[in-house]
Backbone as numpy.savetxt, mean C-alpha at the origin, in Angstrom:
# Nx Ny Nz CAx CAy CAz Cx Cy Cz
-14.62 -18.00 2.49 -13.69 -18.46 1.47 -12.30 -17.88 1.74
-11.31 -18.56 1.22 -9.95 -18.05 1.31 -9.71 -17.07 0.18
-9.25 -15.87 0.51 -9.04 -14.85 -0.50 -7.57 -14.81 -0.93
-7.38 -14.58 -2.22 -6.04 -14.44 -2.79 -5.73 -12.96 -2.91
-4.64 -12.54 -2.27 -4.32 -11.12 -2.17 -2.97 -10.83 -2.81
-2.94 -9.85 -3.70 -1.69 -9.35 -4.26 -1.29 -8.10 -3.51
-0.11 -8.13 -2.90 0.40 -7.00 -2.12 1.67 -6.49 -2.80
1.67 -5.25 -3.24 2.89 -4.70 -3.81 3.77 -4.15 -2.68
5.08 -4.30 -2.86 6.01 -3.86 -1.82 5.79 -4.59 -0.51
5.55 -5.89 -0.61 5.11 -6.64 0.56 6.19 -7.36 1.34
7.46 -7.09 1.06 8.53 -7.85 1.73 9.23 -7.07 2.83
8.82 -5.84 3.04 9.47 -5.03 4.09 8.50 -3.93 4.55
8.83 -3.34 5.69 8.08 -2.18 6.16 6.59 -2.42 6.32
5.81 -1.42 5.91 4.36 -1.49 6.04 3.80 -2.68 5.26
4.36 -2.93 4.07 3.87 -4.03 3.25 4.01 -5.38 3.94
5.12 -5.57 4.64 5.33 -6.82 5.36 4.37 -6.92 6.55
4.12 -5.80 7.21 3.13 -5.79 8.30 1.76 -6.19 7.80
1.41 -5.71 6.60 0.13 -6.08 5.99 0.12 -7.56 5.64
1.22 -8.02 5.03 1.29 -9.43 4.64 1.14 -10.35 5.85
1.78 -10.02 6.95 1.68 -10.85 8.15 0.26 -10.88 8.69
-0.39 -9.73 8.71 -1.77 -9.67 9.21 -2.71 -10.50 8.33
-2.52 -10.44 7.02 -3.39 -11.19 6.11 -3.08 -12.67 6.15
-1.80 -13.01 6.35 -1.45 -14.43 6.47 -2.12 -15.03 7.72
-2.10 -14.29 8.81 -2.74 -14.75 10.04 -4.26 -14.87 9.87
-4.81 -14.06 8.95 -6.25 -14.10 8.69 -6.63 -15.22 7.73
-5.62 -15.94 7.21 -5.90 -17.09 6.35 -5.91 -16.81 4.87
-5.43 -15.64 4.45 -5.39 -15.32 3.02 -4.19 -15.97 2.35
-4.35 -16.29 1.07 -3.21 -16.65 0.23 -2.56 -15.37 -0.27
-1.24 -15.35 -0.34 -0.52 -14.11 -0.64 0.33 -14.21 -1.89
0.15 -13.23 -2.78 1.08 -12.99 -3.87 1.84 -11.73 -3.49
3.07 -11.90 -3.07 3.85 -10.81 -2.50 4.82 -10.27 -3.54
4.68 -9.01 -3.85 5.54 -8.37 -4.84 6.68 -7.60 -4.17
7.81 -7.58 -4.86 8.95 -6.77 -4.45 9.94 -6.70 -5.60
10.90 -5.79 -5.49 11.88 -5.63 -6.58 13.13 -6.48 -6.38
13.38 -6.91 -5.15 14.61 -7.67 -4.88 14.52 -9.08 -5.45
15.69 -9.70 -5.62 15.73 -11.05 -6.15 15.06 -12.03 -5.17
14.61 -13.15 -5.71 13.93 -14.15 -4.89 14.84 -14.65 -3.77
16.13 -14.75 -4.04 17.07 -15.24 -3.03 17.12 -14.31 -1.82
17.02 -13.01 -2.05 17.14 -12.04 -0.96 15.90 -11.99 -0.08
14.78 -12.47 -0.58 13.54 -12.43 0.21 13.07 -13.82 0.59
13.90 -14.81 0.35 13.50 -16.21 0.61 13.10 -16.41 2.07
13.87 -15.84 2.99 13.59 -16.01 4.42 12.24 -15.36 4.77
12.00 -14.16 4.24 10.75 -13.45 4.52 9.55 -14.22 3.99
9.66 -14.72 2.77 8.56 -15.49 2.18 8.31 -16.75 3.00
9.41 -17.37 3.47 9.27 -18.56 4.31 8.56 -18.27 5.62
8.87 -17.13 6.21 8.21 -16.75 7.46 6.70 -16.56 7.26
6.34 -15.96 6.15 4.91 -15.77 5.86 4.22 -17.11 5.66
4.88 -18.01 4.96 4.30 -19.34 4.72 4.09 -20.10 6.03
4.99 -19.87 7.00 4.87 -20.55 8.29 3.65 -20.08 9.08
3.10 -18.93 8.70 1.90 -18.45 9.37 0.63 -19.15 8.89
0.81 -20.04 7.91 -0.30 -20.87 7.46 -0.85 -20.55 6.10
-0.26 -19.59 5.41 -0.77 -19.20 4.11 0.03 -19.84 2.98
-0.60 -19.90 1.82 0.13 -20.23 0.60 0.69 -18.92 0.06
1.99 -18.88 -0.21 2.65 -17.63 -0.57 3.47 -17.82 -1.84
3.36 -16.87 -2.76 4.20 -16.85 -3.94 4.84 -15.47 -4.05
6.10 -15.45 -4.44 6.80 -14.18 -4.62 6.70 -13.76 -6.07
6.27 -12.50 -6.28 6.09 -11.95 -7.64 7.07 -10.81 -7.82
8.26 -11.13 -8.28 9.30 -10.12 -8.43 8.96 -9.18 -9.58
9.21 -7.90 -9.37 8.99 -6.94 -10.45 8.87 -5.52 -9.94
9.11 -4.60 -10.84 9.03 -3.17 -10.56 7.69 -2.67 -11.08
6.82 -2.18 -10.22 5.48 -1.80 -10.65 5.48 -0.59 -11.57
6.58 0.13 -11.65 6.64 1.26 -12.59 6.86 0.79 -14.02
7.16 -0.49 -14.21 7.42 -1.05 -15.54 6.18 -1.78 -16.06
5.65 -1.40 -17.23 4.50 -2.12 -17.79 4.76 -3.62 -17.96
5.95 -3.95 -18.43 6.31 -5.36 -18.62 6.31 -6.10 -17.29
6.89 -5.49 -16.27 6.93 -6.13 -14.95 5.54 -6.27 -14.35
4.69 -5.28 -14.56 3.32 -5.39 -14.03 2.62 -6.61 -14.61
2.79 -6.83 -15.91 2.19 -8.01 -16.53 2.76 -9.30 -15.95
4.08 -9.31 -15.70 4.72 -10.49 -15.12 4.21 -10.76 -13.71
4.07 -9.71 -12.93 3.57 -9.85 -11.56 2.19 -10.49 -11.56
1.32 -9.99 -12.41 -0.05 -10.52 -12.48 -0.05 -11.96 -12.97
0.75 -12.25 -13.99 0.81 -13.63 -14.51 1.28 -14.60 -13.45
2.28 -14.21 -12.68 2.80 -15.09 -11.63 1.73 -15.38 -10.59
1.02 -14.33 -10.18 -0.04 -14.51 -9.18 -1.15 -15.41 -9.71
-1.56 -15.17 -10.95 -2.66 -15.96 -11.52 -2.24 -17.40 -11.79
-0.98 -17.60 -12.16 -0.50 -18.96 -12.41 -0.54 -19.80 -11.13
-0.39 -19.15 -10.00 -0.40 -19.85 -8.71 -1.80 -20.01 -8.14
-2.60 -18.94 -8.21 -3.89 -18.93 -7.51 -5.11 -18.95 -8.43
-4.93 -18.64 -9.70 -6.06 -18.65 -10.62 -6.87 -17.37 -10.64
-7.06 -16.79 -9.46 -7.81 -15.54 -9.34 -7.14 -14.63 -8.32
-7.35 -13.34 -8.46 -6.90 -12.36 -7.49 -8.14 -11.65 -6.95
-8.45 -11.86 -5.68 -9.63 -11.26 -5.08 -9.37 -9.85 -4.57
-8.14 -9.61 -4.13 -7.82 -8.35 -3.46 -6.48 -7.82 -3.97
-6.43 -6.51 -4.21 -5.17 -5.83 -4.53 -4.88 -4.83 -3.44
-3.67 -4.89 -2.89 -3.21 -3.89 -1.93 -2.06 -3.12 -2.58
-2.32 -1.88 -2.95 -1.30 -1.02 -3.55 -0.50 -0.36 -2.44
0.59 -1.01 -2.08 1.42 -0.51 -0.98 2.78 0.01 -1.43
3.33 -0.53 -2.51 4.69 -0.17 -2.92 4.82 1.33 -3.14
5.89 1.88 -2.64 6.15 3.30 -2.81 7.55 3.65 -2.38
8.04 4.77 -2.87 9.38 5.22 -2.54 9.35 6.68 -2.12
10.34 7.05 -1.32 10.58 8.45 -1.00 11.60 9.00 -1.99
11.73 10.30 -2.08 12.79 10.84 -2.93 14.16 10.35 -2.46
15.06 10.14 -3.41 16.41 9.73 -3.04 17.10 10.79 -2.20
16.80 12.04 -2.49 17.31 13.16 -1.70 16.17 14.11 -1.38
16.16 14.57 -0.14 15.14 15.54 0.25 15.63 16.93 -0.15
15.05 17.47 -1.20 15.42 18.79 -1.67 14.25 19.75 -1.51
14.59 21.01 -1.31 13.57 22.04 -1.24 12.71 22.03 -2.50
11.45 22.40 -2.34 10.51 22.45 -3.46 11.10 23.14 -4.69
11.86 24.20 -4.46 12.40 24.97 -5.58 13.60 24.31 -6.23
14.10 23.23 -5.62 15.21 22.47 -6.20 14.82 21.05 -6.62
13.54 20.72 -6.56 13.08 19.39 -6.96 13.40 19.16 -8.43
14.06 18.05 -8.75 14.47 17.78 -10.12 13.40 16.99 -10.87
13.39 17.12 -12.18 12.46 16.34 -13.00 12.73 14.85 -12.87
14.00 14.49 -12.74 14.36 13.08 -12.61 13.75 12.48 -11.34
13.88 13.20 -10.22 13.31 12.71 -8.97 11.79 12.68 -9.04
11.21 13.71 -9.62 9.75 13.79 -9.76 9.22 12.60 -10.55
9.84 12.32 -11.68 9.38 11.22 -12.54 9.53 9.88 -11.85
10.65 9.68 -11.15 10.88 8.41 -10.45 9.79 8.16 -9.41
9.54 9.15 -8.57 8.57 8.98 -7.49 7.16 8.81 -8.05
6.80 9.62 -9.01 5.44 9.54 -9.57 5.21 8.24 -10.32
6.23 7.76 -11.03 6.08 6.50 -11.78 5.85 5.32 -10.85
6.57 5.28 -9.74 6.45 4.16 -8.80 5.23 4.32 -7.89
5.00 5.52 -7.39 3.97 5.74 -6.38 2.56 5.94 -6.95
2.46 6.37 -8.21 1.15 6.69 -8.74 0.85 6.04 -10.09
1.73 6.24 -11.06 1.46 5.68 -12.38 1.40 4.15 -12.35
2.38 3.53 -11.68 2.38 2.08 -11.57 1.13 1.53 -10.90
0.78 2.04 -9.70 -0.44 1.57 -9.05 -1.71 1.80 -9.88
-1.76 2.93 -10.59 -2.94 3.22 -11.41 -3.16 2.14 -12.46
-2.13 1.83 -13.22 -2.30 0.87 -14.30 -2.36 -0.57 -13.80
-1.75 -0.85 -12.66 -1.91 -2.17 -12.06 -3.35 -2.35 -11.60
-3.90 -1.33 -10.97 -5.29 -1.38 -10.51 -6.24 -1.55 -11.69
-5.97 -0.86 -12.78 -6.78 -0.98 -13.98 -6.87 -2.44 -14.44
-5.73 -3.11 -14.50 -5.69 -4.50 -14.95 -6.38 -5.44 -13.96
-6.14 -5.23 -12.68 -6.74 -6.09 -11.66 -8.26 -5.87 -11.62
-8.69 -4.63 -11.78 -10.13 -4.34 -11.78 -10.82 -5.07 -12.93
-10.21 -5.06 -14.11 -10.79 -5.77 -15.24 -10.85 -7.27 -14.97
-9.82 -7.80 -14.33 -9.82 -9.22 -13.95 -10.96 -9.52 -12.98
-11.14 -8.65 -11.99 -12.21 -8.86 -11.01 -13.58 -8.85 -11.68
-13.79 -7.92 -12.60 -15.07 -7.82 -13.29 -15.31 -9.05 -14.17
-14.30 -9.42 -14.93 -14.43 -10.55 -15.85 -14.70 -11.86 -15.12
-14.19 -11.97 -13.88 -14.36 -13.20 -13.11 -15.46 -13.11 -12.05
-16.26 -12.05 -12.14 -17.40 -11.89 -11.23 -16.99 -12.00 -9.76
-15.94 -11.27 -9.40 -15.45 -11.31 -8.02 -16.06 -10.20 -7.17
-17.20 -9.69 -7.61 -17.79 -8.54 -6.94 -18.17 -8.80 -5.49
-18.45 -10.04 -5.14 -18.85 -10.30 -3.75 -17.65 -10.54 -2.83
-16.49 -10.70 -3.40 -15.32 -11.04 -2.60 -14.16 -10.05 -2.73
-14.15 -9.26 -3.80 -13.00 -8.44 -4.09 -13.01 -7.08 -3.42
-11.84 -6.50 -3.30 -11.70 -5.11 -2.90 -10.31 -4.64 -3.27
-10.14 -3.35 -3.30 -8.84 -2.74 -3.58 -8.52 -1.80 -2.43
-7.30 -1.90 -1.93 -6.86 -1.07 -0.80 -5.61 -0.31 -1.22
-5.69 1.01 -1.18 -4.57 1.86 -1.53 -3.92 2.41 -0.26
-2.62 2.16 -0.13 -1.88 2.69 1.02 -1.28 4.03 0.62
-1.88 5.07 1.14 -1.46 6.43 0.83 -0.56 6.96 1.96
-0.83 8.14 2.43 -0.01 8.75 3.47 -0.68 10.03 3.95
-0.35 10.44 5.16 -0.80 11.76 5.61 -0.24 12.85 4.70
0.81 12.52 3.94 1.38 13.48 2.99 0.45 13.78 1.82
-0.67 13.07 1.74 -1.67 13.39 0.72 -2.28 14.76 0.96
-2.27 15.20 2.22 -2.85 16.52 2.55 -1.92 17.42 3.34
-0.87 16.85 3.95 0.07 17.65 4.74 1.31 17.97 3.90
1.62 19.23 3.76 2.71 19.67 2.88 4.07 19.49 3.54
4.98 18.84 2.80 6.39 18.73 3.21 7.22 19.34 2.10
7.81 20.49 2.33 8.47 21.23 1.26 9.71 20.54 0.73
10.27 19.59 1.49 11.45 18.88 0.98 11.09 17.49 0.43
9.79 17.24 0.25 9.33 15.97 -0.34 8.14 16.25 -1.25
8.25 17.29 -2.06 7.10 17.72 -2.87 6.58 16.62 -3.77
7.50 15.90 -4.44 7.08 14.87 -5.37 6.36 13.73 -4.66
6.78 13.42 -3.44 6.13 12.38 -2.65 4.71 12.83 -2.28
4.57 14.07 -1.81 3.25 14.58 -1.43 2.30 14.56 -2.62
2.78 14.96 -3.78 1.94 14.98 -4.98 1.51 13.57 -5.37
2.42 12.62 -5.24 2.07 11.25 -5.60 0.98 10.69 -4.70
1.04 11.04 -3.42 0.04 10.53 -2.48 -1.29 11.28 -2.61
-1.23 12.56 -2.92 -2.46 13.29 -3.20 -3.14 12.71 -4.44
-2.34 12.33 -5.42 -2.88 11.69 -6.62 -3.54 10.36 -6.31
-2.99 9.63 -5.35 -3.58 8.35 -4.98 -4.95 8.54 -4.33
-5.14 9.66 -3.66 -6.45 9.95 -3.09 -7.49 10.06 -4.19
-7.19 10.81 -5.24 -8.13 10.92 -6.35 -8.27 9.60 -7.09
-7.18 8.86 -7.19 -7.23 7.53 -7.81 -8.21 6.63 -7.06
-8.20 6.69 -5.74 -9.13 5.90 -4.93 -10.56 6.29 -5.24
-10.82 7.58 -5.31 -12.18 8.05 -5.58 -12.64 7.64 -6.97
-11.74 7.74 -7.93 -12.10 7.39 -9.31 -12.45 5.91 -9.44
-11.58 5.05 -8.90 -11.85 3.61 -9.02 -13.06 3.20 -8.17
-13.23 3.83 -7.02 -14.41 3.53 -6.20 -15.69 3.86 -6.97
-15.68 4.99 -7.67 -16.84 5.40 -8.45 -17.07 4.47 -9.63
-15.99 4.13 -10.33 -16.12 3.28 -11.51 -16.55 1.86 -11.16
-16.06 1.35 -10.04 -16.32 -0.04 -9.68 -17.53 -0.22 -8.78
-18.19 0.89 -8.46 -19.36 0.80 -7.60 -20.45 -0.09 -8.18
-20.66 0.00 -9.47 -21.70 -0.81 -10.11 -21.39 -2.30 -10.04
-20.14 -2.64 -9.82 -19.73 -4.04 -9.73 -19.58 -4.49 -8.27
-19.94 -3.61 -7.35 -19.87 -3.90 -5.91 -18.46 -4.29 -5.48
-17.47 -3.60 -6.04 -16.07 -3.80 -5.64 -15.63 -2.55 -4.89
-15.54 -2.61 -3.57 -15.15 -1.41 -2.82 -13.66 -1.09 -2.97
-13.38 0.19 -2.91 -12.00 0.69 -3.00 -11.78 1.61 -1.80
-10.69 1.38 -1.09 -10.42 2.13 0.14 -9.04 2.78 0.07
-8.88 3.82 0.87 -7.56 4.45 1.04 -7.20 4.45 2.51
-6.00 4.02 2.81 -5.47 4.09 4.17 -4.33 5.10 4.18
-4.37 6.03 5.12 -3.30 7.04 5.25 -2.52 6.82 6.54
-1.39 6.13 6.45 -0.55 6.00 7.64 0.10 7.33 8.00
0.37 7.48 9.29 1.15 8.61 9.76 2.62 8.25 9.78
3.28 8.55 10.87 4.71 8.24 10.99 4.84 6.80 11.49
5.24 5.93 10.58 5.36 4.51 10.89 6.85 4.16 10.92
7.23 3.35 11.88 8.64 2.99 12.05 9.03 1.92 11.01
9.65 2.36 9.93 10.10 1.48 8.85 11.46 1.93 8.36
11.98 1.22 7.36 13.26 1.64 6.80 13.13 2.99 6.08
11.93 3.35 5.62 11.74 4.63 4.96 11.90 5.81 5.92
11.51 5.61 7.17 11.59 6.69 8.16 12.84 6.58 9.03
13.65 5.55 8.82 14.78 5.28 9.71 15.77 6.45 9.79
16.03 7.11 8.66 17.01 8.20 8.65 16.57 9.39 9.50
15.28 9.54 9.69 14.76 10.69 10.44 14.07 10.25 11.73
14.40 9.03 12.18 13.68 8.44 13.30 13.82 9.28 14.58
15.03 9.73 14.89 15.24 10.51 16.11 14.44 11.81 16.08
14.39 12.43 14.90 13.61 13.66 14.75 12.14 13.39 15.03
11.61 12.31 14.45 10.20 11.99 14.63 9.90 11.61 16.08
10.81 10.87 16.71 10.60 10.48 18.10 10.52 11.70 19.01
11.39 12.68 18.75 11.38 13.91 19.55 10.10 14.69 19.34
9.65 14.77 18.09 8.41 15.49 17.80 7.21 14.83 18.48
7.19 13.51 18.47 6.08 12.78 19.11 6.12 12.95 20.62
7.33 12.93 21.18 7.47 13.16 22.62 6.97 14.55 23.01
7.08 15.49 22.07 6.65 16.86 22.33 5.19 17.12 21.94
4.45 16.03 21.62 3.01 16.17 21.41 2.54 16.21 19.99
3.37 15.81 19.03 2.94 15.83 17.63 1.69 14.97 17.43
1.69 13.77 18.00 0.55 12.85 17.92 -0.31 12.99 19.16
-1.55 12.53 19.06 -2.36 12.37 20.27 -1.89 11.14 21.04
-1.65 10.05 20.31 -1.07 8.85 20.92 0.44 8.98 20.84
1.09 8.96 21.97 2.51 9.34 22.04 3.45 8.18 21.73
3.33 7.64 20.53 4.25 6.62 20.07 4.31 6.63 18.55
5.38 6.05 18.02 5.47 5.83 16.59 4.50 4.73 16.18
3.98 4.82 14.98 3.17 3.74 14.46 4.05 2.57 14.05
3.47 1.38 14.02 4.17 0.17 13.62 3.48 -0.43 12.39
4.22 -1.17 11.57 3.61 -1.78 10.39 2.36 -2.60 10.71
2.34 -3.25 11.87 1.18 -4.07 12.21 -0.07 -3.21 12.48
0.12 -1.93 12.83 -1.04 -1.05 12.99 -1.78 -0.91 11.67
-1.04 -0.78 10.59 -1.65 -0.69 9.26 -2.19 -2.06 8.84
-1.44 -3.11 9.16 -1.85 -4.46 8.78 -3.20 -4.84 9.35
-3.46 -4.45 10.57 -4.74 -4.78 11.21 -5.91 -4.10 10.49
-5.69 -2.89 10.03 -6.76 -2.19 9.32 -7.02 -2.84 7.96
-5.94 -3.19 7.26 -6.11 -3.85 5.96 -6.85 -5.17 6.14
-6.50 -5.93 7.16 -7.18 -7.20 7.41 -8.67 -7.00 7.66
-9.02 -5.91 8.32 -10.43 -5.60 8.56 -11.16 -5.35 7.24
-10.51 -4.60 6.34 -11.12 -4.30 5.04 -11.23 -5.54 4.18
-10.16 -6.32 4.12 -10.15 -7.53 3.31 -11.18 -8.53 3.83
-11.39 -8.52 5.13 -12.37 -9.41 5.74 -13.81 -9.01 5.45
-14.01 -7.88 4.78 -15.36 -7.45 4.41 -16.13 -6.79 5.52
-15.43 -6.25 6.52 -16.11 -5.70 7.68 -16.52 -4.23 7.52
-16.14 -3.61 6.40 -16.61 -2.25 6.10 -17.18 -2.22 4.68
-18.23 -2.98 4.43 -18.72 -3.15 3.06 -19.42 -1.92 2.48
-19.85 -0.99 3.34 -20.64 0.15 2.88 -19.84 1.45 2.98
-18.53 1.36 2.80 -17.65 2.52 2.99 -16.70 2.73 1.83
-17.11 2.34 0.63 -16.21 2.48 -0.51 -15.84 3.94 -0.74
-14.61 4.15 -1.18 -14.11 5.49 -1.47 -13.65 6.27 -0.26
-13.69 5.64 0.91 -13.39 6.37 2.13 -11.91 6.25 2.53
-11.50 7.22 3.34 -10.13 7.28 3.85 -10.12 6.85 5.31
-9.20 5.96 5.65 -9.02 5.53 7.04 -7.65 6.01 7.49
-7.63 6.82 8.53 -6.37 7.37 9.06 -5.77 6.37 10.05
-4.48 6.13 9.91 -3.74 5.31 10.87 -2.53 6.13 11.29
-2.78 7.17 12.08 -1.73 8.17 12.34 -1.60 8.58 13.80
-2.23 7.82 14.70 -2.11 8.15 16.11 -2.71 9.50 16.47
-3.62 9.98 15.62 -4.25 11.27 15.89 -3.45 12.48 15.43
-2.40 12.26 14.64 -1.53 13.35 14.20 -2.31 14.44 13.47
-3.26 14.03 12.63 -3.96 15.01 11.79 -5.23 15.55 12.40
-5.51 15.22 13.66 -6.68 15.78 14.33 -6.39 17.24 14.68
-7.23 18.19 14.21 -7.00 19.59 14.54 -7.11 19.83 16.04
-6.17 20.57 16.59 -6.16 20.84 18.03 -5.78 22.29 18.28
-6.25 22.83 19.41 -5.87 24.19 19.79 -5.36 24.18 21.22
């Protein structure tokens, strides 16, 4: 069957890599982003050219009102949502030392990266249960190696991703009786607009052996893994973490 997938933050970076992989796999896409429809028209058109039916669901996932709008738009187009990919996330506007992290920055990052995905997942999970999508549905959370690796100048980001790890476990446990698997993917250093400001630093670190695989990750590396999960190829692995980090987190001596 053709699956209908809601992807948050799906118009750029990792989210766009995921959207392209799922479009190629034949999924219908409800692509969320905060920018106006006019600014993403070309991107949405490119996805549609890959053979999928695509609808743009504008909205900020940190807003309860926008979350409802995003879901309504997707359901108005497709009728059902089989898969949710929680990808949308932000880095701190400024990288400050842990001891200078502001409440404003903390709240912004946590609201977008954790609170928004939590309550969006809650609503989508209820939809999946009510529509008996247990044989077709799944939820995929895009976390980060920062869920376990400490970055003292991105404390709020690390905390938000660590929270997503527990969120994955909680929803996997709750939805197990409904046979709806929940997965977490932890990308490493992926070449996107989020990492662009520190790209030269990361390239040098990788050249000096930071990763086992001596290259930056690409959005399509994450997209291929998501397509595998959405395709139902890991049905007995709910609650598990899949690393997409080029071996960065493998302990070595």
